[in-house]
Coordinates of C-alpha atoms in Angstrom, one line a residue:
Chain A
M30 CA -72.3 -53.6 -57.0
V31 CA -71.5 -56.4 -59.4
L32 CA -69.3 -58.9 -57.6
P33 CA -66.4 -60.6 -59.3
H34 CA -66.5 -64.3 -59.8
L35 CA -63.7 -66.6 -58.7
P36 CA -62.9 -69.8 -60.5
P37 CA -64.3 -73.0 -58.9
A38 CA -60.8 -74.3 -57.9
L39 CA -60.4 -71.2 -55.7
V40 CA -63.8 -71.7 -54.2
L41 CA -62.9 -75.2 -53.2
L42 CA -59.7 -73.8 -51.6
D43 CA -61.9 -71.5 -49.6
Y44 CA -64.1 -74.3 -48.2
F45 CA -61.0 -76.3 -47.5
G46 CA -59.5 -73.5 -45.5
I47 CA -62.6 -72.9 -43.5
A48 CA -62.9 -76.6 -42.6
V49 CA -59.3 -77.1 -41.5
F50 CA -59.2 -73.9 -39.5
A51 CA -62.5 -74.8 -37.9
V52 CA -61.0 -78.2 -36.9
S53 CA -58.0 -76.5 -35.4
G54 CA -60.2 -74.2 -33.3
A55 CA -62.2 -77.2 -32.1
I56 CA -59.0 -79.1 -31.2
L57 CA -57.9 -76.1 -29.0
A58 CA -61.4 -76.2 -27.3
A59 CA -60.8 -79.9 -26.6
E60 CA -57.4 -79.2 -25.1
K61 CA -59.0 -76.6 -22.9
R62 CA -61.7 -79.1 -21.8
Q63 CA -64.6 -76.8 -23.0
T64 CA -68.2 -77.6 -23.7
L65 CA -69.8 -78.4 -27.0
V66 CA -71.1 -74.9 -27.5
T67 CA -67.6 -73.5 -26.9
F68 CA -66.3 -76.0 -29.4
I69 CA -68.7 -74.6 -32.0
F70 CA -67.8 -71.0 -31.1
F71 CA -64.0 -71.6 -31.4
A72 CA -64.4 -73.6 -34.6
T73 CA -66.5 -70.8 -36.1
V74 CA -64.3 -67.9 -35.1
T75 CA -61.2 -69.7 -36.3
G76 CA -62.8 -71.0 -39.5
V77 CA -64.3 -67.7 -40.7
G78 CA -62.1 -65.1 -38.8
G79 CA -59.5 -64.5 -41.5
G80 CA -61.9 -64.4 -44.4
T81 CA -64.1 -62.0 -42.4
L82 CA -61.3 -59.5 -41.9
R83 CA -60.3 -59.8 -45.6
D84 CA -63.8 -59.1 -46.8
L85 CA -64.2 -56.1 -44.4
L86 CA -60.9 -54.7 -45.6
I87 CA -61.5 -55.1 -49.3
G88 CA -65.1 -53.9 -49.1
A89 CA -66.7 -57.2 -50.1
P90 CA -69.9 -58.5 -48.5
V91 CA -68.8 -60.8 -45.7
F92 CA -68.8 -64.2 -47.3
W93 CA -70.7 -66.2 -44.6
V94 CA -73.5 -63.8 -43.9
H95 CA -75.9 -64.6 -46.8
T96 CA -75.6 -68.4 -46.8
N97 CA -76.2 -71.1 -44.2
A98 CA -73.6 -73.5 -45.6
T99 CA -70.4 -71.9 -44.2
L100 CA -71.4 -71.9 -40.6
L101 CA -72.9 -75.4 -41.0
I102 CA -69.4 -76.6 -42.1
C103 CA -67.9 -75.0 -38.9
I104 CA -70.5 -76.7 -36.7
A105 CA -69.9 -80.0 -38.4
A106 CA -66.1 -79.7 -37.8
A107 CA -66.8 -79.0 -34.1
L108 CA -69.1 -82.0 -33.8
L109 CA -66.5 -84.2 -35.6
V110 CA -63.8 -83.3 -33.2
W111 CA -66.2 -83.7 -30.2
V112 CA -67.3 -87.2 -31.3
L113 CA -63.9 -88.6 -32.2
S114 CA -61.6 -89.6 -29.5
H115 CA -59.2 -87.0 -28.0
R116 CA -56.3 -89.3 -28.6
R117 CA -56.5 -88.7 -32.3
F118 CA -56.1 -84.9 -31.9
T119 CA -52.9 -83.9 -30.2
H120 CA -51.5 -80.4 -30.1
R121 CA -49.3 -81.5 -33.1
S122 CA -52.4 -82.3 -35.2
L123 CA -53.7 -78.8 -34.4
L124 CA -50.5 -77.4 -35.9
W125 CA -51.0 -79.5 -39.1
F126 CA -54.6 -78.5 -39.6
D127 CA -53.5 -74.9 -38.9
A128 CA -50.8 -75.3 -41.6
A129 CA -53.3 -76.5 -44.2
G130 CA -55.6 -73.6 -43.4
L131 CA -52.6 -71.2 -43.6
A132 CA -51.7 -72.5 -47.1
A133 CA -55.3 -72.4 -48.4
Y134 CA -56.2 -69.0 -47.0
S135 CA -53.0 -67.1 -47.9
T136 CA -53.5 -68.0 -51.5
Y137 CA -57.2 -67.6 -51.6
G138 CA -57.0 -64.3 -49.7
A139 CA -54.6 -62.8 -52.2
A140 CA -56.7 -64.1 -55.1
K141 CA -59.9 -62.6 -53.8
A142 CA -58.2 -59.3 -53.1
L143 CA -56.9 -59.1 -56.7
A144 CA -60.3 -60.0 -58.0
F145 CA -61.7 -57.0 -56.1
G146 CA -59.2 -54.6 -57.6
V147 CA -56.8 -54.3 -54.6
A148 CA -53.3 -53.0 -55.4
P149 CA -50.5 -55.7 -55.6
V150 CA -48.7 -55.0 -52.3
P151 CA -51.9 -54.8 -50.2
A152 CA -53.3 -57.9 -52.1
A153 CA -50.3 -59.9 -50.9
A154 CA -50.7 -58.4 -47.4
M155 CA -54.3 -59.4 -47.5
G156 CA -53.3 -63.0 -48.0
V157 CA -50.9 -62.9 -45.0
L158 CA -53.2 -61.0 -42.6
T159 CA -56.2 -63.2 -43.4
A160 CA -54.3 -66.5 -43.2
C161 CA -52.9 -65.5 -39.8
F162 CA -55.9 -63.8 -38.3
G163 CA -58.1 -66.9 -37.6
G164 CA -55.3 -68.5 -35.6
I165 CA -54.3 -65.3 -33.8
V166 CA -57.9 -64.8 -32.6
R167 CA -58.2 -68.5 -31.6
D168 CA -55.0 -68.2 -29.5
L169 CA -56.0 -64.9 -28.0
L170 CA -59.5 -66.2 -26.9
A171 CA -58.0 -69.3 -25.4
G172 CA -55.3 -67.3 -23.6
E173 CA -52.6 -69.2 -25.4
P174 CA -49.3 -67.6 -26.4
S175 CA -49.8 -66.3 -30.0
I176 CA -48.6 -68.6 -32.8
L177 CA -47.1 -65.4 -34.2
M178 CA -44.4 -65.3 -31.6
R179 CA -43.1 -68.9 -32.0
P180 CA -39.7 -69.1 -33.5
E181 CA -40.5 -71.3 -36.5
L182 CA -41.6 -70.0 -39.9
Y183 CA -45.3 -69.0 -39.7
V184 CA -46.0 -65.5 -41.1
T185 CA -43.1 -66.2 -43.5
A186 CA -44.9 -69.2 -45.0
A187 CA -48.1 -67.1 -45.6
A188 CA -46.1 -64.3 -47.1
L189 CA -44.3 -66.6 -49.4
S190 CA -47.5 -68.0 -50.7
S191 CA -49.5 -64.8 -51.1
G192 CA -46.5 -63.0 -52.6
L193 CA -45.9 -65.8 -55.0
F194 CA -49.5 -65.9 -56.1
V195 CA -49.6 -62.2 -56.7
L196 CA -46.5 -62.4 -58.8
L197 CA -47.7 -65.4 -60.8
A198 CA -51.1 -63.7 -61.3
L199 CA -49.5 -60.5 -62.5
A200 CA -47.4 -62.6 -64.9
G201 CA -50.6 -64.0 -66.4
V202 CA -50.3 -67.6 -65.0
G203 CA -53.7 -69.2 -64.7
P204 CA -55.4 -71.3 -61.9
V205 CA -52.3 -73.5 -61.5
A206 CA -50.7 -70.4 -59.7
A207 CA -53.0 -71.1 -56.8
L208 CA -51.9 -74.7 -56.5
V209 CA -48.2 -73.8 -56.7
A210 CA -48.6 -71.0 -54.1
A211 CA -50.6 -73.0 -51.6
L212 CA -48.2 -76.0 -51.9
A213 CA -45.2 -73.7 -51.3
A214 CA -46.8 -72.4 -48.1
F215 CA -47.7 -75.9 -46.9
I216 CA -44.2 -77.3 -47.6
V217 CA -42.4 -74.4 -45.8
R218 CA -44.7 -74.4 -42.8
G219 CA -44.6 -78.2 -42.8
L220 CA -40.8 -78.1 -42.6
A221 CA -41.1 -75.6 -39.8
I222 CA -43.3 -78.0 -37.8
A223 CA -41.4 -81.2 -38.6
R224 CA -37.8 -79.9 -38.6
G225 CA -38.1 -76.7 -36.6
W226 CA -37.0 -74.5 -39.6
K227 CA -36.8 -70.9 -38.7
L228 CA -35.6 -67.5 -39.9
P229 CA -32.7 -65.9 -38.0
A230 CA -34.1 -63.9 -35.1
Y231 CA -33.0 -60.4 -34.2
R232 CA -30.0 -60.5 -31.9
N233 CA -28.3 -57.1 -32.0
Chain B
M18 CA -69.7 -42.3 -53.5
V19 CA -67.7 -39.0 -53.8
L20 CA -65.1 -39.1 -51.1
P21 CA -64.3 -35.9 -49.2
H22 CA -60.8 -34.4 -49.6
L23 CA -58.6 -33.6 -46.7
P24 CA -56.0 -30.7 -46.7
P25 CA -52.4 -31.7 -47.4
A26 CA -51.3 -30.8 -43.9
L27 CA -53.6 -33.5 -42.6
V28 CA -52.4 -36.0 -45.2
L29 CA -48.8 -35.4 -44.0
L30 CA -50.0 -36.0 -40.4
D31 CA -51.4 -39.3 -41.5
Y32 CA -48.2 -40.5 -43.1
F33 CA -46.3 -39.4 -40.1
G34 CA -48.6 -41.3 -37.8
I35 CA -48.3 -44.5 -39.9
A36 CA -44.4 -44.3 -39.9
V37 CA -43.9 -43.7 -36.2
F38 CA -46.5 -46.3 -35.1
A39 CA -44.8 -48.8 -37.6
V40 CA -41.4 -48.0 -35.9
S41 CA -42.9 -48.7 -32.5
G42 CA -44.3 -52.0 -33.7
A43 CA -40.9 -53.0 -35.1
I44 CA -39.1 -52.0 -31.8
L45 CA -41.4 -54.3 -29.9
A46 CA -40.6 -57.1 -32.4
A47 CA -36.9 -56.4 -31.7
E48 CA -37.4 -56.6 -28.0
K49 CA -39.1 -59.9 -28.4
R50 CA -36.2 -61.2 -30.6
Q51 CA -38.4 -61.9 -33.6
T52 CA -37.5 -62.5 -37.3
L53 CA -37.6 -59.9 -40.1
V54 CA -40.9 -61.1 -41.3
T55 CA -42.5 -60.7 -37.9
F56 CA -40.9 -57.2 -37.7
I57 CA -42.8 -56.3 -40.9
F58 CA -46.0 -57.9 -39.6
F59 CA -45.8 -56.0 -36.3
A60 CA -44.8 -52.7 -38.0
T61 CA -47.7 -53.0 -40.4
V62 CA -50.4 -54.0 -37.9
T63 CA -49.3 -51.2 -35.6
G64 CA -48.9 -48.6 -38.4
V65 CA -52.2 -49.2 -40.1
G66 CA -54.4 -50.7 -37.3
G67 CA -55.9 -47.6 -35.9
G68 CA -56.7 -46.0 -39.3
T69 CA -58.2 -49.3 -40.5
L70 CA -60.6 -49.4 -37.6
R71 CA -61.5 -45.8 -38.2
D72 CA -62.2 -46.3 -41.8
L73 CA -64.4 -49.4 -41.2
L74 CA -66.4 -47.5 -38.6
I75 CA -67.0 -44.4 -40.6
G76 CA -67.7 -46.4 -43.8
A77 CA -64.7 -45.0 -45.7
P78 CA -62.7 -47.3 -48.1
V79 CA -59.9 -48.7 -46.0
F80 CA -57.0 -46.2 -46.8
W81 CA -54.2 -48.6 -47.5
V82 CA -56.0 -51.1 -49.7
H83 CA -55.9 -49.2 -53.1
T84 CA -52.3 -48.0 -52.9
N85 CA -48.9 -49.7 -52.5
A86 CA -47.3 -46.7 -50.7
T87 CA -48.7 -47.2 -47.2
L88 CA -47.5 -50.7 -46.8
L89 CA -44.1 -49.9 -48.3
I90 CA -43.7 -47.2 -45.6
C91 CA -44.4 -49.8 -42.9
I92 CA -42.0 -52.3 -44.5
A93 CA -39.3 -49.6 -44.7
A94 CA -39.8 -48.7 -41.0
A95 CA -39.4 -52.4 -40.1
L96 CA -36.2 -52.7 -42.2
L97 CA -34.8 -49.5 -40.6
V98 CA -35.3 -50.8 -37.1
W99 CA -33.8 -54.2 -38.1
V100 CA -30.7 -52.6 -39.7
L101 CA -29.9 -50.0 -37.0
S102 CA -28.4 -51.2 -33.8
H103 CA -30.7 -52.4 -31.1
R104 CA -29.0 -50.0 -28.6
R105 CA -30.6 -47.1 -30.3
F106 CA -34.1 -48.4 -29.6
T107 CA -34.8 -49.0 -26.0
H108 CA -38.3 -49.6 -24.5
R109 CA -38.3 -45.9 -23.8
S110 CA -37.9 -45.0 -27.4
L111 CA -40.8 -47.2 -28.2
L112 CA -42.9 -45.1 -25.8
W113 CA -41.8 -41.9 -27.6
F114 CA -42.6 -43.2 -31.1
D115 CA -45.9 -44.4 -29.7
A116 CA -46.5 -40.9 -28.3
A117 CA -45.9 -39.2 -31.7
G118 CA -48.2 -41.7 -33.3
L119 CA -50.9 -41.0 -30.7
A120 CA -50.7 -37.3 -31.2
A121 CA -50.9 -37.6 -35.0
Y122 CA -53.6 -40.2 -35.2
S123 CA -55.9 -38.7 -32.5
T124 CA -56.0 -35.5 -34.5
Y125 CA -56.2 -37.0 -38.0
G126 CA -58.8 -39.5 -36.9
A127 CA -61.1 -36.9 -35.6
A128 CA -60.6 -34.7 -38.7
K129 CA -61.3 -37.6 -41.2
A130 CA -64.4 -38.5 -39.2
L131 CA -65.7 -35.0 -39.4
A132 CA -65.0 -34.9 -43.1
F133 CA -67.1 -38.0 -43.5
G134 CA -70.1 -36.4 -41.7
V135 CA -69.7 -38.2 -38.4
A136 CA -71.5 -36.5 -35.4
P137 CA -69.2 -34.5 -33.0
V138 CA -69.1 -36.9 -30.0
P139 CA -68.4 -40.0 -32.1
A140 CA -65.9 -38.0 -34.2
A141 CA -63.9 -37.2 -31.0
A142 CA -64.3 -40.9 -30.0
M143 CA -63.0 -41.9 -33.4
G144 CA -59.8 -39.9 -32.8
V145 CA -59.3 -41.7 -29.4
L146 CA -60.2 -45.2 -30.6
T147 CA -58.0 -45.0 -33.7
A148 CA -55.1 -43.4 -31.9
C149 CA -55.1 -46.1 -29.3
F150 CA -56.0 -49.2 -31.4
G151 CA -52.7 -49.7 -33.1
G152 CA -50.8 -49.8 -29.8
I153 CA -53.5 -52.0 -28.2
V154 CA -53.2 -54.6 -30.9
R155 CA -49.4 -54.4 -30.9
D156 CA -49.4 -55.2 -27.2
L157 CA -52.0 -57.9 -27.4
L158 CA -50.2 -59.7 -30.2
A159 CA -46.9 -59.6 -28.3
G160 CA -48.5 -60.7 -25.0
E161 CA -47.5 -57.4 -23.3
P162 CA -49.7 -55.8 -20.7
S163 CA -51.8 -53.3 -22.5
I164 CA -50.6 -49.7 -22.6
L165 CA -54.2 -48.8 -21.7
M166 CA -53.8 -50.2 -18.2
R167 CA -50.6 -48.2 -17.3
P168 CA -51.2 -45.5 -14.7
E169 CA -49.8 -42.5 -16.7
L170 CA -52.0 -40.4 -19.0
Y171 CA -52.5 -42.3 -22.3
V172 CA -56.2 -42.4 -23.4
T173 CA -56.5 -39.0 -21.8
A174 CA -53.9 -37.4 -24.1
A175 CA -55.7 -38.8 -27.1
A176 CA -59.1 -37.6 -25.8
L177 CA -57.7 -34.1 -25.2
S178 CA -56.4 -33.9 -28.7
S179 CA -59.4 -35.2 -30.6
G180 CA -61.9 -33.3 -28.4
L181 CA -59.9 -30.1 -28.8
F182 CA -59.8 -30.6 -32.6
V183 CA -63.5 -31.2 -32.8
L184 CA -64.2 -28.1 -30.8
L185 CA -61.8 -25.9 -32.8
A186 CA -63.2 -27.3 -36.1
L187 CA -66.8 -26.6 -35.0
A188 CA -65.7 -23.1 -34.0
G189 CA -64.4 -22.6 -37.6
V190 CA -60.7 -22.6 -36.8
G191 CA -58.7 -23.7 -39.9
P192 CA -55.8 -26.1 -40.5
V193 CA -53.9 -24.6 -37.5
A194 CA -56.4 -26.5 -35.3
A195 CA -54.7 -29.8 -36.3
L196 CA -51.3 -28.5 -35.2
V197 CA -52.6 -27.2 -31.9
A198 CA -54.4 -30.4 -31.1
A199 CA -51.6 -32.7 -32.1
L200 CA -49.1 -30.7 -30.0
A201 CA -51.4 -30.7 -27.0
A202 CA -51.5 -34.5 -27.1
F203 CA -47.8 -34.9 -27.6
I204 CA -47.0 -32.5 -24.7
V205 CA -49.4 -34.2 -22.3
R206 CA -48.3 -37.7 -23.2
G207 CA -44.7 -36.6 -23.1
L208 CA -45.0 -35.3 -19.6
A209 CA -46.6 -38.6 -18.7
I210 CA -43.6 -40.4 -20.0
A211 CA -40.9 -38.0 -18.7
R212 CA -42.4 -37.1 -15.3
G213 CA -45.0 -39.8 -14.7
W214 CA -48.0 -37.5 -14.9
K215 CA -51.2 -39.3 -14.1
L216 CA -54.9 -38.8 -13.4
P217 CA -56.2 -39.8 -10.0
A218 CA -57.1 -43.5 -10.1
Y219 CA -60.3 -44.9 -8.6
R220 CA -59.9 -45.7 -4.9
N221 CA -63.3 -45.9 -3.3
Chain C
M5 CA -79.6 -47.7 -49.4
V6 CA -83.0 -47.7 -47.6
L7 CA -82.5 -49.0 -44.1
P8 CA -85.0 -51.4 -42.5
H9 CA -86.9 -50.1 -39.5
L10 CA -87.0 -52.1 -36.3
P11 CA -90.0 -51.9 -33.9
P12 CA -89.6 -49.5 -30.8
A13 CA -89.5 -52.5 -28.4
L14 CA -86.4 -53.7 -30.1
V15 CA -84.8 -50.2 -30.1
L16 CA -85.4 -50.1 -26.3
L17 CA -83.7 -53.5 -25.9
D18 CA -80.7 -52.0 -27.8
Y19 CA -80.3 -49.0 -25.5
F20 CA -80.8 -51.3 -22.5
G21 CA -78.0 -53.6 -23.8
I22 CA -75.7 -50.7 -24.4
A23 CA -76.2 -49.2 -20.9
V24 CA -75.8 -52.5 -19.0
F25 CA -72.7 -53.6 -20.9
A26 CA -71.2 -50.1 -20.4
V27 CA -71.8 -50.4 -16.7
S28 CA -70.1 -53.8 -16.7
G29 CA -67.1 -52.3 -18.5
A30 CA -66.9 -49.4 -16.0
I31 CA -67.1 -51.9 -13.1
L32 CA -64.1 -53.8 -14.4
A33 CA -62.2 -50.4 -14.7
A34 CA -63.1 -49.8 -11.1
E35 CA -61.7 -53.2 -10.1
K36 CA -58.5 -52.4 -11.9
R37 CA -58.2 -49.0 -10.2
Q38 CA -58.2 -47.1 -13.4
T39 CA -58.7 -43.4 -14.1
L40 CA -62.0 -41.7 -15.1
V41 CA -60.9 -41.6 -18.7
T42 CA -60.2 -45.3 -18.7
F43 CA -63.6 -45.9 -17.1
I44 CA -65.2 -44.1 -20.1
F45 CA -63.0 -46.0 -22.6
F46 CA -63.9 -49.4 -21.1
A47 CA -67.6 -48.5 -20.8
T48 CA -67.7 -47.4 -24.4
V49 CA -65.8 -50.4 -25.8
T50 CA -67.9 -52.8 -23.9
G51 CA -71.2 -51.0 -24.5
V52 CA -70.8 -50.6 -28.3
G53 CA -68.4 -53.4 -29.2
G54 CA -70.8 -56.2 -29.9
G55 CA -73.2 -54.0 -31.9
T56 CA -70.3 -52.5 -33.9
L57 CA -69.1 -56.0 -35.0
R58 CA -72.7 -56.9 -35.9
D59 CA -73.2 -53.8 -38.0
L60 CA -69.8 -54.3 -39.8
L61 CA -70.6 -57.9 -40.6
I62 CA -74.2 -57.3 -41.9
G63 CA -73.1 -54.3 -43.9
A64 CA -75.2 -51.8 -41.8
P65 CA -73.9 -48.3 -41.0
V66 CA -72.3 -48.6 -37.6
F67 CA -75.1 -47.5 -35.2
W68 CA -73.3 -45.1 -33.0
V69 CA -71.5 -43.1 -35.6
H70 CA -74.2 -40.7 -36.8
T71 CA -75.7 -39.8 -33.4
N72 CA -74.3 -38.3 -30.2
A73 CA -76.8 -40.2 -27.9
T74 CA -75.2 -43.6 -27.8
L75 CA -71.8 -42.5 -26.6
L76 CA -73.3 -40.1 -24.1
I77 CA -75.1 -43.1 -22.6
C78 CA -71.8 -44.9 -22.2
I79 CA -70.1 -41.8 -20.7
A80 CA -73.0 -41.5 -18.3
A81 CA -72.7 -45.1 -17.3
A82 CA -69.0 -44.6 -16.6
L83 CA -69.7 -41.5 -14.5
L84 CA -72.4 -43.3 -12.5
V85 CA -70.1 -46.2 -11.6
W86 CA -67.3 -43.7 -10.8
V87 CA -69.5 -41.6 -8.5
L88 CA -71.3 -44.4 -6.6
S89 CA -69.3 -46.2 -4.0
H90 CA -67.2 -49.2 -5.0
R91 CA -68.9 -51.3 -2.4
R92 CA -72.1 -51.4 -4.5
F93 CA -70.3 -52.9 -7.4
T94 CA -68.7 -56.2 -6.7
H95 CA -67.4 -58.6 -9.3
R96 CA -70.7 -60.5 -8.9
S97 CA -72.6 -57.4 -9.9
L98 CA -70.4 -57.2 -13.1
L99 CA -71.6 -60.7 -13.9
W100 CA -75.2 -59.7 -13.5
F101 CA -74.9 -56.6 -15.7
D102 CA -73.1 -58.7 -18.2
A103 CA -75.9 -61.2 -18.1
A104 CA -78.5 -58.5 -18.8
G105 CA -76.4 -57.2 -21.7
L106 CA -76.0 -60.8 -23.0
A107 CA -79.8 -61.3 -23.0
A108 CA -80.6 -58.0 -24.7
Y109 CA -77.9 -58.2 -27.3
S110 CA -78.3 -61.8 -28.4
T111 CA -82.0 -61.1 -29.2
Y112 CA -81.5 -57.7 -30.7
G113 CA -78.5 -58.8 -32.7
A114 CA -80.5 -61.7 -34.3
A115 CA -83.4 -59.4 -35.0
K116 CA -81.4 -56.7 -36.7
A117 CA -79.6 -59.3 -38.8
L118 CA -82.9 -60.8 -40.0
A119 CA -84.1 -57.3 -40.8
F120 CA -81.1 -56.8 -43.0
G121 CA -81.8 -60.0 -44.9
V122 CA -79.1 -62.2 -43.3
A123 CA -79.7 -66.0 -43.7
P124 CA -81.2 -67.8 -40.6
V125 CA -78.1 -69.7 -39.4
P126 CA -75.8 -66.6 -39.7
A127 CA -78.5 -64.5 -38.2
A128 CA -78.5 -66.7 -35.1
A129 CA -74.7 -66.6 -35.1
M130 CA -74.8 -62.8 -35.3
G131 CA -76.8 -62.7 -32.1
V132 CA -74.3 -64.9 -30.3
L133 CA -71.1 -63.2 -31.6
T134 CA -72.4 -59.7 -30.9
A135 CA -73.7 -60.6 -27.5
C136 CA -70.3 -62.1 -26.5
F137 CA -68.0 -59.7 -28.3
G138 CA -68.3 -56.7 -26.0
G139 CA -67.4 -58.8 -22.9
I140 CA -64.6 -60.6 -24.7
V141 CA -62.9 -57.3 -25.7
R142 CA -63.5 -55.9 -22.2
D143 CA -61.7 -59.0 -20.7
L144 CA -58.9 -59.0 -23.3
L145 CA -58.2 -55.3 -22.7
A146 CA -58.1 -55.7 -19.0
G147 CA -55.9 -58.8 -19.2
E148 CA -58.6 -60.9 -17.5
P149 CA -59.2 -64.6 -18.4
S150 CA -61.9 -64.5 -21.0
I151 CA -65.5 -65.0 -19.8
L152 CA -65.7 -67.5 -22.7
M153 CA -63.5 -70.0 -20.9
R154 CA -65.4 -70.2 -17.7
P155 CA -67.2 -73.4 -17.1
E156 CA -70.7 -72.1 -16.6
L157 CA -73.1 -71.5 -19.4
Y158 CA -72.3 -68.3 -21.3
V159 CA -72.2 -68.7 -25.1
T160 CA -74.9 -71.3 -24.6
A161 CA -77.3 -68.8 -23.1
A162 CA -76.7 -66.4 -26.0
A163 CA -77.1 -69.2 -28.5
L164 CA -80.4 -70.3 -26.9
S165 CA -81.8 -66.8 -27.1
S166 CA -80.7 -65.9 -30.6
G167 CA -81.6 -69.4 -32.0
L168 CA -85.1 -69.2 -30.3
F169 CA -85.7 -65.7 -31.7
V170 CA -84.8 -66.7 -35.2
L171 CA -87.1 -69.8 -35.0
L172 CA -90.0 -67.7 -33.5
A173 CA -89.5 -65.0 -36.1
L174 CA -89.5 -67.5 -39.0
A175 CA -92.7 -69.0 -37.5
G176 CA -94.3 -65.5 -37.7
V177 CA -94.4 -64.7 -34.0
G178 CA -94.5 -60.9 -33.4
P179 CA -92.6 -58.6 -31.0
V180 CA -93.3 -60.9 -28.1
A181 CA -90.7 -63.3 -29.5
A182 CA -88.0 -60.8 -28.5
L183 CA -89.3 -60.7 -24.9
V184 CA -89.4 -64.5 -24.7
A185 CA -85.9 -65.0 -26.2
A186 CA -84.3 -62.3 -24.0
L187 CA -85.9 -63.7 -20.9
A188 CA -84.8 -67.3 -21.8
A189 CA -81.1 -66.1 -22.1
F190 CA -81.3 -64.1 -18.8
I191 CA -82.8 -67.0 -16.9
V192 CA -80.3 -69.6 -18.2
R193 CA -77.3 -67.3 -17.6
G194 CA -78.7 -66.3 -14.2
L195 CA -78.9 -69.9 -13.1
A196 CA -75.3 -70.3 -14.3
I197 CA -74.2 -67.4 -12.1
A198 CA -76.4 -68.3 -9.1
R199 CA -76.2 -72.0 -9.1
G200 CA -73.2 -72.8 -11.2
W201 CA -75.1 -74.5 -14.0
K202 CA -72.9 -75.8 -16.7
L203 CA -72.8 -78.0 -19.8
P204 CA -70.7 -81.2 -19.6
A205 CA -67.1 -80.4 -20.6
Y206 CA -65.0 -82.4 -23.0
R207 CA -63.3 -85.3 -21.2
N208 CA -62.2 -87.9 -23.7

């Protein structure tokens, strides 16, 4: 099978998403007073979880299996959080790293799915699922209430970004589409964290 | 790879399973007072979760990735539950939609596995796993106690249906086998819901 | 695709890992006072969960899908636990069966990954993830706190074993590498169970 190539800007977005999700996993391990090995485990599962699900679903080779670099990034992120003082990583910082990962992965996930010939609606869904999956698994493993169930915008930010990217890509907009989409997700999720923005909940 | 074709009756069973599981996911989102986006997320994960796991395990292309229709069904199911009054969807109705999904998916899962050349015992297991997986993920994400651990017949109904279908298919019985198997699961699970039927639990 | 062949000693390790993980799943079902069908479900998910994830990640056909033998081993393990008196299976015995599964699967997982051409760091990670995944899913389904979060050495024992195996294999050591690596994991995890050995936890 000949694999499609993605532009370098998107590949950078991928590494960025891995690193910030890995940091968010390690911060949760720190909150839970775990050992260094568990730091690495949480960083890795959070960092590569979403992309792994995406690759399995679209039938791509899982991206971290044939290279050493990806896991070494996750291990480095875990060591970084371990070495730096706990005071610098509050639960709020976890939310911000998670937001950056959400923005990067929702865009990159949709882009990779389109590159593999996935239909538009599932390509957008692929962005959402893969942006949210790392954080969902991180919370499940730690026994935390899922970030999914919090009232502020979360899935919505990912859906905005991946839907926007698919629309812009179908309209023929070039690499700048990725930047616009990722920024949109980060701003919306950022407002949710900073100002508690939320969608109306079901109340019937 | 040339993909095997399944008879139209089974394809209908598949769409039916997706829709009713999607409704059950949306009802749980309603119970949890979530937003519309989370309704869609829950409906989708519950609707396609089991079939996704089945396709990954048997090495089939994941069924919803190359078409827009499947996810649009899940989105429609979520909108339907959102629009209709909450009073029409109690926790009991969630159980009945889940039961219909269980019956459809345990049969269809075993049939698709056999069509892809899976051995008989794992083909029956494929029916069980895929019928139960959507509901398991739905409950995990919502932080609900898993439907698996309830005392009434649940896995058993799925095992009955997929085991029966594999036996009938090996005996050369035609499409009616799917109807018989799905009905058997629905009746057994229905009696479990309505009358509390259960298997004896371990008590040594 | 021509599949690589693994030496018979490793195949035995695989069956051993399946059986002991299946027993650990059935013991947890017994603790939770479940039915026979749920015993089988838990035994199967725990027995084949780790290897299934490994095979999906490395792009191998899922090992239990084209044979009846693997699932019959899991069913037999569940029946065995059901028939024998509960008194013989305390929570402590669950930990020991889990330790044996951890040792067997961390080694076998790394070996199968190397045989499929996976890079060294992810091959070691494959051993860890797949050794831990069966037990993680077992605990999640049962609503137990994850074995991951316990203070004693767990992921560490798996990481030691799969890392050691990859190093020995790269150094050209033959089948004895598997024995050495599996024993190392079992001894470390055993000391964690018997004497409460742990790594220092994060305390900044």
